[in-house]
């Protein structure tokens, strides 16, 4: 072989360049959600396959989840069926998604234990009304597309996303050297905030917070340190985690939690009670879990005169008080960016303007 085909390179420089290229691809194409539609690549592939390839919508009959997973694997999803089904389940879980993107039938997870998911052959699903909004005018080429991994289809780079999913649904994701964490917000408040920005592009974070008050959790729960919401909205990252408590009532010596904090599960709370039994025995008389599907109800009987003591112990030693943090790294125009709440509104409005232009050009 001629020496012309051999190039000498420093192995450290080559390894660095290769790793940076790999890390960039992981972040931009898989691990971090896009600001325009708020979706991870895996979520987008599932929703696009259901709506565009399988011609489903919210008015369709549900299909078996193993059929939906198989179709997604055959069109665009290049990982395994188990991970694909896991992504599908999370988009249907009403305790994780403030506005679920998939309407599911069967055991797709509960707040008792998120691993309690039935096999995909026993469950069914279809797109929710919010996914229909995400796909409006898709046939009119409103967004750029790219080849799927097998070259058979053209999948969307982002969805048209009339529904402001990036702002309304919280999510957690992790990539190489970068992670994402965001909380859900109320759709009505978000729309009012978007309208306020359109009417006054110079509006500041305090102005937006007159409309978007803070996180709005799927099944309730209260942020204790509300003053720290401003920094999270202004910078996209909260240096002080927001403390979230479940909603509860007190009747005599009985404390009843009717919700538990966002992203917490009852089985973990029970484990924490057992682990700290010596701490609780001085104030806790009895405990019972009267929850049912879709409704939390944890009943604690306090010893006489120990209601406040028991309440403080529950908040200290269990997930009935927990923390959430904002770390809103999104992909904006193909590049990772830490986004404030206003940055996300700007990205949404800019995206919708381009979608409208593209649809109009197709109509012409």
XYZ file of C-alpha atoms in Angstrom:
364
model
C 0.000 0.000 0.000
C 1.298 3.465 -0.877
C 2.192 5.910 1.883
C -0.278 8.344 0.289
C -3.110 6.393 1.941
C -1.654 6.711 5.446
C -2.202 9.837 7.557
C -0.448 10.223 10.879
C -2.608 11.737 13.626
C -2.237 12.189 17.358
C -4.373 9.504 19.014
C -5.515 11.876 21.784
C -6.681 14.517 19.288
C -8.448 11.877 17.199
C -10.165 10.364 20.237
C -11.232 13.833 21.376
C -12.686 14.743 17.968
C -14.525 11.425 17.664
C -15.984 11.674 21.157
C -17.139 15.267 20.675
C -18.813 14.320 17.393
C -20.525 11.370 19.091
C -21.613 13.479 22.089
C -23.024 16.170 19.815
C -25.079 13.630 17.874
C -26.402 12.051 21.078
C -27.475 15.411 22.521
C -29.038 16.913 19.414
C -30.655 13.799 17.954
C -31.680 11.714 20.948
C -31.118 12.814 24.523
C -32.338 16.428 24.805
C -35.846 17.595 23.752
C -36.394 20.146 20.993
C -37.696 23.561 22.037
C -40.094 23.678 19.088
C -42.175 20.628 20.040
C -40.778 19.626 23.436
C -40.231 16.039 22.280
C -37.346 13.639 22.506
C -36.503 11.906 19.249
C -37.965 8.600 20.479
C -41.273 10.241 21.423
C -41.502 12.013 18.077
C -40.923 8.786 16.141
C -43.772 7.032 17.973
C -46.262 9.874 17.537
C -45.357 10.386 13.872
C -45.700 6.662 13.152
C -49.135 6.540 14.780
C -50.501 9.673 13.116
C -48.847 9.677 9.690
C -47.927 6.078 8.877
C -50.779 4.262 10.629
C -53.311 7.075 9.935
C -54.477 7.145 13.559
C -55.858 10.042 15.576
C -57.805 10.621 18.778
C -61.026 9.447 17.105
C -59.496 6.133 15.991
C -59.945 2.823 17.749
C -57.060 1.840 19.982
C -54.477 -0.633 18.675
C -52.449 -3.172 20.610
C -49.277 -1.584 21.904
C -47.103 -4.397 20.571
C -48.418 -3.577 17.077
C -47.657 0.122 17.594
C -44.170 -0.677 18.860
C -43.539 -3.017 15.920
C -44.678 -0.390 13.432
C -42.421 2.236 15.021
C -39.441 -0.127 14.892
C -40.120 -0.809 11.216
C -40.313 2.882 10.299
C -37.962 5.000 12.401
C -37.023 3.643 15.834
C -33.604 2.010 15.802
C -33.398 0.692 19.391
C -35.181 -2.257 21.021
C -38.873 -2.947 21.501
C -38.650 -2.751 25.321
C -37.284 0.805 25.308
C -39.812 1.859 22.657
C -42.694 0.489 24.748
C -41.305 2.265 27.816
C -41.372 5.599 25.996
C -44.946 4.941 24.806
C -46.098 4.105 28.352
C -44.647 7.296 29.827
C -46.503 9.443 27.276
C -49.769 7.839 28.485
C -49.210 8.194 32.234
C -51.534 10.863 33.623
C -49.462 11.267 36.782
C -46.326 12.127 34.761
C -47.840 14.010 31.810
C -49.941 17.060 32.646
C -51.427 16.633 29.159
C -50.869 13.004 28.038
C -49.913 12.608 24.387
C -51.216 9.046 24.239
C -54.542 7.656 25.399
C -53.900 4.201 26.811
C -56.016 1.215 27.815
C -54.716 -1.339 30.283
C -52.004 -1.222 32.910
C -49.483 1.302 31.589
C -48.143 2.214 35.033
C -49.516 3.489 38.369
C -48.370 5.759 41.183
C -48.066 2.682 43.390
C -44.991 1.602 41.435
C -44.045 2.887 37.989
C -42.602 -0.518 37.036
C -46.047 -2.144 37.268
C -46.645 -2.130 33.517
C -48.418 -4.930 31.680
C -46.842 -6.605 28.656
C -47.424 -4.737 25.397
C -49.626 -7.570 24.096
C -52.180 -6.817 26.831
C -52.384 -3.030 26.438
C -53.762 -0.728 23.757
C -53.231 2.909 22.815
C -54.063 5.705 20.398
C -53.010 9.352 20.031
C -54.568 11.874 22.400
C -56.265 15.079 21.296
C -53.037 16.928 22.158
C -51.088 14.796 19.673
C -53.684 15.631 17.031
C -52.889 19.307 17.701
C -49.177 18.524 17.410
C -49.750 17.086 13.910
C -52.112 19.708 12.437
C -51.418 20.397 8.726
C -48.600 17.830 8.634
C -49.613 16.795 5.097
C -48.898 20.355 3.937
C -45.144 20.022 4.618
C -44.973 22.518 7.485
C -41.691 21.189 8.939
C -38.375 19.870 7.577
C -37.961 16.100 7.278
C -35.080 13.642 7.127
C -34.606 10.044 6.017
C -35.371 7.336 8.551
C -32.573 4.959 9.513
C -33.593 2.479 6.768
C -34.131 5.101 4.077
C -37.751 4.044 3.491
C -39.550 7.065 4.977
C -39.172 10.771 5.576
C -39.666 11.536 9.271
C -40.112 15.032 10.738
C -37.171 16.813 12.338
C -39.731 18.449 14.662
C -43.538 18.335 14.666
C -45.724 21.339 13.737
C -46.731 21.376 17.430
C -49.601 23.838 17.707
C -49.971 22.488 21.260
C -47.098 24.109 23.258
C -45.781 20.812 24.603
C -42.345 22.136 25.619
C -44.017 24.489 28.087
C -46.927 22.344 29.271
C -45.441 18.898 29.895
C -42.546 18.317 32.267
C -39.816 15.835 31.450
C -36.461 14.458 32.568
C -33.671 13.420 30.211
C -29.955 12.852 30.388
C -27.265 12.976 27.717
C -23.485 13.194 27.648
C -22.352 16.036 29.947
C -25.834 17.565 29.794
C -29.174 16.806 31.439
C -32.693 18.163 31.193
C -35.301 18.674 33.880
C -38.498 20.693 33.604
C -41.901 20.855 35.266
C -45.408 20.917 33.769
C -47.376 24.152 33.478
C -51.044 24.974 32.992
C -52.147 25.187 29.351
C -54.472 28.155 29.868
C -51.751 30.101 31.694
C -49.196 29.218 29.011
C -51.495 30.400 26.208
C -52.160 33.658 28.041
C -48.402 34.109 28.463
C -47.818 33.482 24.754
C -50.499 36.015 23.813
C -48.938 38.552 26.193
C -45.544 38.038 24.502
C -47.045 38.434 21.003
C -48.698 41.682 22.091
C -45.521 42.899 23.814
C -42.267 41.184 22.716
C -40.358 43.192 25.360
C -42.292 41.630 28.250
C -39.992 40.482 31.069
C -40.126 37.415 33.307
C -42.118 39.184 36.012
C -44.632 40.197 33.363
C -44.913 36.613 32.127
C -45.342 35.354 35.692
C -48.534 37.367 35.946
C -49.906 34.738 33.571
C -47.741 31.629 34.194
C -47.740 31.406 37.980
C -45.503 28.367 38.338
C -45.582 24.582 37.971
C -48.992 22.928 37.613
C -48.728 19.265 38.552
C -50.949 16.561 37.005
C -52.512 15.297 40.236
C -52.024 18.284 42.533
C -49.275 19.209 44.964
C -47.979 22.521 46.268
C -44.670 24.358 45.850
C -43.589 25.685 49.252
C -40.795 28.097 48.277
C -42.687 29.959 45.534
C -40.230 32.876 45.618
C -37.595 30.657 43.974
C -39.770 30.063 40.906
C -38.672 33.413 39.471
C -35.013 32.417 39.199
C -35.928 29.126 37.537
C -38.123 30.939 34.991
C -35.552 33.698 34.395
C -32.470 31.519 33.921
C -33.867 28.085 33.048
C -31.951 26.617 35.983
C -32.919 26.661 39.658
C -29.998 26.958 42.080
C -32.450 26.217 44.897
C -34.652 23.181 44.300
C -38.379 23.811 44.604
C -39.919 22.014 47.575
C -43.128 20.200 46.686
C -45.613 18.744 49.166
C -48.571 16.489 48.645
C -52.029 17.887 49.410
C -53.414 16.768 52.779
C -56.252 17.264 55.245
C -56.237 17.028 59.040
C -59.252 15.734 60.986
C -58.500 15.351 64.678
C -55.534 12.995 64.874
C -55.965 11.780 61.296
C -53.735 13.115 58.495
C -54.941 12.133 55.014
C -52.750 12.768 51.953
C -54.970 12.913 48.876
C -52.045 13.560 46.511
C -48.339 12.775 46.568
C -45.659 14.974 44.971
C -44.843 14.901 41.266
C -42.613 11.972 40.216
C -42.994 10.141 43.538
C -44.504 6.692 44.147
C -46.384 5.116 47.034
C -44.173 2.023 47.280
C -41.132 4.251 47.909
C -43.008 6.153 50.647
C -43.903 2.852 52.353
C -40.266 1.751 52.189
C -39.226 5.039 53.787
C -41.749 4.526 56.612
C -40.331 1.055 57.295
C -36.744 2.250 57.080
C -37.355 5.008 59.640
C -39.773 3.112 61.898
C -37.860 4.129 65.044
C -38.321 7.791 64.150
C -42.054 7.399 63.564
C -43.011 5.172 66.501
C -43.106 8.124 68.895
C -45.773 9.936 66.842
C -47.431 7.416 64.482
C -50.225 5.228 65.784
C -51.330 3.596 62.524
C -50.988 3.846 58.745
C -53.209 2.593 55.919
C -53.106 2.950 52.147
C -56.653 3.423 50.826
C -55.562 4.448 47.321
C -57.155 3.072 44.191
C -56.402 3.381 40.485
C -55.847 7.038 39.641
C -56.425 8.286 43.190
C -54.010 8.551 46.105
C -55.207 8.287 49.695
C -52.631 7.690 52.427
C -54.099 7.799 55.944
C -51.891 8.391 59.003
C -53.249 8.152 62.554
C -51.156 10.246 64.928
C -50.776 9.568 68.621
C -52.640 12.010 70.843
C -51.139 15.483 70.626
C -48.573 14.455 67.999
C -50.209 15.620 64.752
C -47.713 18.387 64.024
C -44.797 16.204 65.081
C -45.938 13.410 62.745
C -46.461 15.864 59.891
C -42.929 17.217 60.255
C -41.508 13.678 60.390
C -43.389 12.717 57.211
C -42.025 15.739 55.383
C -38.490 15.093 56.642
C -38.174 11.346 56.126
C -40.496 10.517 53.221
C -41.232 11.710 49.702
C -44.459 13.366 50.872
C -42.208 16.416 50.643
C -39.649 16.274 47.876
C -37.837 18.616 45.521
C -37.907 19.357 41.820
C -35.410 21.415 39.870
C -35.369 23.268 36.586
C -32.526 22.586 34.183
C -34.174 23.531 30.905
C -31.623 22.514 28.300
C -33.404 22.330 24.944
C -32.273 21.952 21.353
C -32.940 25.317 19.695
C -32.282 25.486 15.941
C -30.152 22.353 16.216
C -27.994 23.616 19.110
C -28.267 22.875 22.863
C -29.289 25.932 24.874
C -30.304 26.606 28.473
C -33.722 28.251 28.012
C -35.639 30.636 30.217
C -39.425 30.497 30.131
C -39.368 33.456 27.703
C -36.847 31.686 25.439
C -39.310 28.790 25.128
C -42.167 31.142 24.283
C -40.012 32.862 21.645
C -39.061 29.469 20.170
C -42.729 28.413 20.076
C -43.927 31.621 18.396
C -41.052 31.625 15.866
C -41.762 27.972 15.023
C -45.491 28.606 14.566
C -44.792 31.555 12.283
C -42.586 29.372 10.069
C -45.197 26.588 10.080
C -47.864 29.054 8.920
C -45.597 30.313 6.111
C -44.794 26.771 4.954
C -48.462 25.725 4.993
C -49.426 28.837 3.028
C -46.737 28.135 0.438
C -48.052 24.576 0.042
C -51.611 25.901 -0.368
C -50.425 28.339 -3.025
